[in-house]
Tab-separated table of C-alpha atoms in Angstrom:
chain	number	residue	atom	x	y	z
F	19	MET	CA	81.731	157.100	-77.745
F	20	SER	CA	83.423	157.440	-74.499
F	21	ASN	CA	81.114	158.790	-71.904
F	22	ALA	CA	81.431	158.568	-68.153
F	23	ASN	CA	77.716	158.366	-67.742
F	24	VAL	CA	77.438	155.104	-69.578
F	25	PHE	CA	78.510	151.922	-67.905
F	26	ASP	CA	77.942	148.168	-67.838
F	27	ALA	CA	75.756	146.879	-64.935
F	28	THR	CA	76.171	143.373	-63.624
F	29	THR	CA	74.204	141.152	-61.286
F	30	ALA	CA	76.991	141.702	-58.636
F	31	ASP	CA	76.915	145.516	-58.636
F	32	PHE	CA	73.250	146.241	-59.802
F	33	ARG	CA	72.046	147.154	-56.245
F	34	THR	CA	74.802	149.773	-55.977
F	35	SER	CA	75.395	151.014	-59.543
F	36	VAL	CA	71.555	151.219	-60.496
F	37	VAL	CA	69.269	150.975	-57.536
F	38	ALA	CA	71.104	153.024	-55.002
F	39	ARG	CA	72.361	155.485	-57.607
F	40	SER	CA	68.878	156.112	-58.756
F	41	ILE	CA	67.996	157.787	-55.454
F	42	GLU	CA	70.013	160.772	-56.507
F	43	THR	CA	70.202	160.454	-60.252
F	44	PRO	CA	67.740	158.784	-62.587
F	45	VAL	CA	69.268	155.615	-64.156
F	46	LEU	CA	68.057	154.307	-67.552
F	47	VAL	CA	68.737	150.678	-67.820
F	48	ASP	CA	69.112	149.192	-71.331
F	49	PHE	CA	68.676	145.308	-71.509
F	50	TRP	CA	70.396	144.269	-74.757
F	51	ALA	CA	72.372	141.420	-76.430
F	52	THR	CA	75.085	141.465	-78.948
F	53	TRP	CA	73.055	139.477	-81.631
F	54	CYS	CA	70.005	141.759	-81.247
F	55	GLY	CA	69.592	144.055	-84.347
F	56	PRO	CA	67.147	146.398	-82.794
F	57	CYS	CA	69.566	146.778	-79.817
F	58	ARG	CA	72.260	147.942	-82.167
F	59	ALA	CA	69.893	150.532	-83.699
F	60	LEU	CA	68.958	151.795	-80.244
F	61	THR	CA	72.422	151.968	-78.746
F	62	PRO	CA	73.771	155.042	-80.601
F	63	ILE	CA	70.605	156.909	-79.851
F	64	LEU	CA	70.824	156.198	-76.260
F	65	ASP	CA	74.493	157.065	-76.154
F	66	LYS	CA	74.034	160.287	-77.963
F	67	LEU	CA	71.172	161.528	-75.638
F	68	THR	CA	73.146	160.456	-72.455
F	69	ALA	CA	76.006	162.719	-73.738
F	70	GLU	CA	73.639	165.575	-74.585
F	71	TYR	CA	71.799	165.382	-71.275
F	72	ASN	CA	75.201	165.745	-69.481
F	73	GLY	CA	74.435	164.059	-66.247
F	74	ALA	CA	70.674	164.540	-65.976
F	75	PHE	CA	70.498	160.665	-66.163
F	76	VAL	CA	72.938	157.860	-66.527
F	77	LEU	CA	72.738	154.843	-68.669
F	78	ALA	CA	73.390	151.274	-67.444
F	79	LYS	CA	73.821	148.518	-69.948
F	80	VAL	CA	72.867	144.953	-69.124
F	81	ASP	CA	73.991	142.318	-71.465
F	82	THR	CA	71.219	139.748	-71.115
F	83	ASP	CA	73.273	136.772	-72.201
F	84	ARG	CA	75.886	137.557	-69.572
F	85	GLU	CA	73.399	138.595	-66.896
F	86	GLN	CA	70.700	136.097	-67.155
F	87	ALA	CA	69.905	136.359	-63.598
F	88	LEU	CA	69.023	139.930	-63.840
F	89	ALA	CA	67.089	139.357	-67.011
F	90	ASN	CA	64.933	136.755	-65.134
F	91	GLU	CA	64.636	139.160	-62.062
F	92	PHE	CA	63.005	141.876	-64.210
F	93	LYS	CA	61.104	139.400	-66.407
F	94	ILE	CA	62.764	140.538	-69.637
F	95	ARG	CA	60.783	138.836	-72.464
F	96	SER	CA	61.980	140.770	-75.400
F	97	ILE	CA	64.949	143.099	-76.152
F	98	PRO	CA	65.843	145.732	-76.237
F	99	THR	CA	63.876	146.683	-73.005
F	100	VAL	CA	64.608	149.917	-71.291
F	101	MET	CA	63.687	150.647	-67.669
F	102	LEU	CA	63.936	153.809	-65.883
F	103	PHE	CA	64.899	153.704	-62.168
F	104	LYS	CA	64.215	156.726	-59.983
F	105	GLY	CA	64.259	156.964	-56.205
F	106	GLY	CA	65.503	153.439	-55.942
F	107	THR	CA	62.768	151.639	-57.999
F	108	VAL	CA	61.465	151.126	-61.534
F	109	VAL	CA	58.998	153.760	-62.478
F	110	THR	CA	58.444	153.048	-66.136
F	111	GLY	CA	60.042	151.789	-69.335
F	112	PHE	CA	59.679	150.940	-73.015
F	113	GLN	CA	60.462	148.013	-75.403
F	114	GLY	CA	61.891	147.981	-78.718
F	115	ALA	CA	64.037	150.336	-80.799
F	116	GLN	CA	62.363	153.796	-80.600
F	117	PRO	CA	63.010	156.867	-82.687
F	118	GLU	CA	65.067	159.561	-80.905
F	119	GLY	CA	62.065	161.962	-80.773
F	120	ASN	CA	60.012	159.343	-78.904
F	121	ILE	CA	62.933	158.771	-76.273
F	122	ARG	CA	63.276	162.631	-75.830
F	123	ARG	CA	59.466	162.692	-75.027
F	124	PHE	CA	59.779	159.716	-72.675
F	125	LEU	CA	62.575	161.644	-70.836
F	126	THR	CA	60.614	164.836	-70.770
F	127	GLN	CA	57.474	163.026	-69.419
F	128	ASN	CA	59.528	161.689	-66.717
F	129	GLY	CA	60.928	165.022	-65.575
F	130	ILE	CA	64.454	164.599	-67.188
F	131	GLU	CA	65.679	167.643	-69.005
F	132	PRO	CA	69.207	168.143	-70.501
F	133	GLY	CA	71.910	169.025	-67.850
F	134	SER	CA	73.995	172.102	-68.117
F	135	ALA	CA	77.418	171.534	-69.257
F	136	ALA	CA	80.247	173.122	-67.314
F	137	PRO	CA	80.404	176.926	-68.120
F	138	VAL	CA	82.750	177.848	-70.864
F	139	GLU	CA	84.481	181.098	-71.189
F	140	TRP	CA	84.033	182.120	-74.828
F	141	SER	CA	86.026	184.942	-76.137
F	142	ALA	CA	84.418	188.274	-76.623
F	143	ASP	CA	86.143	188.686	-79.900
F	144	PRO	CA	84.097	186.943	-82.500
F	145	ALA	CA	87.047	185.726	-84.577
F	146	GLU	CA	88.608	184.125	-81.555
F	147	ARG	CA	85.220	182.744	-80.325
F	148	LEU	CA	84.774	181.178	-83.849
F	149	THR	CA	88.100	179.334	-83.339
F	150	GLN	CA	87.034	178.079	-79.950
F	151	LEU	CA	83.565	176.885	-81.113
F	152	LYS	CA	84.910	175.015	-84.245
F	153	ALA	CA	87.210	173.119	-81.961
F	154	ALA	CA	84.414	172.463	-79.442
F	155	VAL	CA	82.105	171.231	-82.097
F	156	ALA	CA	84.769	168.892	-83.473
F	157	ALA	CA	85.274	167.547	-79.972
F	158	SER	CA	81.697	167.151	-79.074
F	159	PRO	CA	79.526	166.739	-82.347
F	160	GLU	CA	76.617	165.490	-80.213
F	161	ARG	CA	76.098	168.761	-78.498
F	162	ASP	CA	73.550	170.498	-80.878
F	163	SER	CA	73.741	173.720	-78.606
F	164	LEU	CA	77.297	174.322	-79.788
F	165	LYS	CA	76.308	174.010	-83.465
F	166	LEU	CA	73.849	176.814	-82.904
F	167	GLU	CA	76.392	178.830	-81.011
F	168	LEU	CA	78.742	178.427	-83.889
F	169	ALA	CA	76.159	179.469	-86.489
F	170	THR	CA	75.291	182.645	-84.620
F	171	THR	CA	79.035	183.455	-84.185
F	172	VAL	CA	79.669	183.023	-87.894
F	173	LEU	CA	76.771	185.438	-88.507
F	174	GLU	CA	78.377	187.992	-86.192
F	175	THR	CA	81.445	187.753	-88.200
F	176	GLY	CA	79.567	188.764	-91.258
F	177	ASP	CA	79.977	185.566	-93.279
F	178	LEU	CA	76.263	185.412	-94.445
F	179	ASP	CA	76.645	182.490	-96.776
F	180	GLU	CA	78.382	180.215	-94.221
F	181	ALA	CA	75.994	181.438	-91.519
F	182	ALA	CA	72.952	180.410	-93.715
F	183	ARG	CA	74.390	176.981	-94.391
F	184	LEU	CA	74.998	176.385	-90.678
F	185	LEU	CA	71.672	177.575	-89.611
F	186	GLU	CA	69.815	175.465	-92.198
F	187	ALA	CA	71.873	172.470	-91.246
F	188	LEU	CA	71.017	172.665	-87.605
F	189	PRO	CA	69.432	169.454	-86.024
F	190	ALA	CA	65.693	169.544	-85.497
F	191	ALA	CA	66.184	169.686	-81.812
F	192	VAL	CA	67.574	173.251	-82.056
F	193	TYR	CA	66.296	174.480	-85.536
F	194	SER	CA	63.183	175.803	-83.904
F	195	ASP	CA	64.934	177.178	-80.774
F	196	ALA	CA	64.129	180.892	-80.309
F	197	LYS	CA	67.807	181.800	-80.700
F	198	ALA	CA	67.957	180.081	-84.076
F	199	VAL	CA	64.740	181.850	-85.277
F	200	ARG	CA	66.224	185.130	-84.209
F	201	ALA	CA	69.522	184.380	-85.947
F	202	ARG	CA	67.630	183.431	-89.319
F	203	ALA	CA	65.678	186.700	-88.998
F	204	ARG	CA	68.787	188.729	-88.381
F	205	LEU	CA	70.401	186.934	-91.409
F	206	GLY	CA	67.460	188.046	-93.587
F	207	LEU	CA	67.765	191.623	-92.504
F	208	MET	CA	71.574	191.580	-92.947
F	209	ARG	CA	71.131	190.365	-96.546
F	210	ARG	CA	68.614	193.064	-97.243
F	211	ALA	CA	71.132	195.653	-95.940
F	212	GLN	CA	73.941	194.117	-97.981
F	213	GLN	CA	71.816	194.335	-101.217
F	214	GLY	CA	71.484	198.114	-100.547
F	215	GLU	CA	68.292	198.336	-102.630
F	216	GLY	CA	65.194	200.393	-101.945
F	217	ASP	CA	63.976	203.481	-100.129
F	218	GLY	CA	66.575	205.243	-98.062
F	219	ARG	CA	64.258	205.100	-95.059
F	220	TYR	CA	63.813	201.358	-95.558
F	221	LEU	CA	67.502	200.885	-95.440
F	222	ALA	CA	67.989	203.115	-92.515
F	223	GLY	CA	65.176	201.374	-90.690
F	224	ILE	CA	66.974	197.944	-91.342
F	225	GLN	CA	70.329	199.312	-90.095
F	226	SER	CA	68.707	200.826	-86.991
F	227	VAL	CA	67.031	197.513	-86.064
F	228	LEU	CA	70.391	195.623	-86.680
F	229	GLY	CA	72.230	198.236	-84.574
F	230	GLY	CA	69.990	197.836	-81.622
F	231	ASP	CA	67.723	200.830	-81.968
F	232	ALA	CA	64.561	198.844	-82.593
F	233	PRO	CA	61.852	201.670	-82.074
F	234	ALA	CA	63.516	203.877	-84.492
F	235	GLY	CA	64.051	201.256	-87.177
F	236	LEU	CA	60.552	199.968	-86.808
F	237	GLU	CA	59.232	203.513	-87.253
F	238	SER	CA	61.106	204.047	-90.420
F	239	LEU	CA	59.998	200.673	-91.925
F	240	LEU	CA	56.338	201.452	-90.831
F	241	ASP	CA	56.633	204.751	-92.716
F	242	VAL	CA	57.655	203.092	-95.772
F	243	LEU	CA	54.979	200.364	-95.361
F	244	ARG	CA	52.249	203.126	-95.342
F	245	GLU	CA	53.163	203.877	-98.887
F	246	GLN	CA	53.485	200.186	-99.840
F	247	LYS	CA	50.483	198.674	-97.838
F	248	HIS	CA	48.684	197.592	-101.038
F	249	ASP	CA	51.800	195.650	-102.394
F	250	GLU	CA	51.743	192.100	-101.034
F	251	ASP	CA	55.426	191.865	-101.971
F	252	SER	CA	56.239	194.966	-99.984
F	253	PRO	CA	59.998	194.868	-98.840
F	254	ALA	CA	58.989	196.926	-95.758
F	255	ARG	CA	56.425	194.434	-94.840
F	256	ALA	CA	58.850	191.540	-95.278
F	257	ALA	CA	61.584	193.474	-93.225
F	258	LEU	CA	59.085	194.170	-90.402
F	259	VAL	CA	58.257	190.510	-90.039
F	260	GLU	CA	61.870	189.555	-89.929
F	261	ALA	CA	62.444	192.364	-87.457
F	262	PHE	CA	59.749	191.174	-85.222
F	263	GLN	CA	61.241	187.625	-85.244
F	264	MET	CA	64.618	189.063	-84.474
F	265	ILE	CA	63.717	191.309	-81.519
F	266	ASP	CA	63.955	189.713	-78.160
F	267	ASP	CA	61.319	191.886	-76.504
F	268	GLU	CA	57.838	190.442	-76.561
F	269	ALA	CA	56.073	193.695	-75.249
F	270	LEU	CA	57.744	195.802	-77.887
F	271	VAL	CA	56.944	193.393	-80.621
F	272	ARG	CA	53.257	192.953	-79.560
F	273	ASP	CA	52.997	196.916	-79.678
F	274	TRP	CA	54.546	197.269	-83.160
F	275	ARG	CA	52.619	194.296	-84.605
F	276	ARG	CA	49.414	196.172	-83.563
F	277	ARG	CA	50.697	199.452	-85.327
F	278	MET	CA	51.529	197.374	-88.433
F	279	ALA	CA	48.142	195.802	-88.473
F	280	SER	CA	46.477	199.237	-88.093
F	281	VAL	CA	48.368	200.330	-91.176
F	282	LEU	CA	47.501	197.275	-93.272
F	283	PHE	CA	43.826	196.757	-92.118
């Protein structure tokens, strides 16, 4: 993977490329060797995260066979050993090939969060934006946020089956993202509307929520629920839950959750 934020560090340039640079940008230093199996397992994870974090930190690779002076200076006794430099000094580190989740937590614990990629002007037209996003995902498959954007755009175009596939295939890092949760809820409501079954008020309520008139839609669904409140499989109850997950207004959702509870209990 070609990434400007990953580079080889040597004894000759270490003070400049790592120590001095860490005053402005955190530097993760990976002490490794070509013959080391755990090093080979760790490398793609570090490369992936460096690309995803987009400049929030940089990754310096030190081949301990070639740079024995550096390995001795930092008392490297086993590899891989990873050290984090911030402010011109080592602040912490870890040894061994760690799972991706552990390394993410390590970065978060040390105040390193994903950097923002350069802003992209996506087309306002869903079909054109879909073409843009497919190309972007193909060019940067490590950027999970693009996969989520692609899934939500496919949903916007009305291809519910493909949207469902993409949403379920999202990596764990973004699967539980609020935007992904809202998209899955919208997908559920769109499927209900597509099926066209049930009370007219029920379908009208779903269409109102999908169309942006949440209060009117929730009122219609709650009216239906009053008649179905003893039915644990009530479609109106399920639709309300999905609507609450889809609506990005915490105060509104809290109010209507209370109203729903008063009907049920």
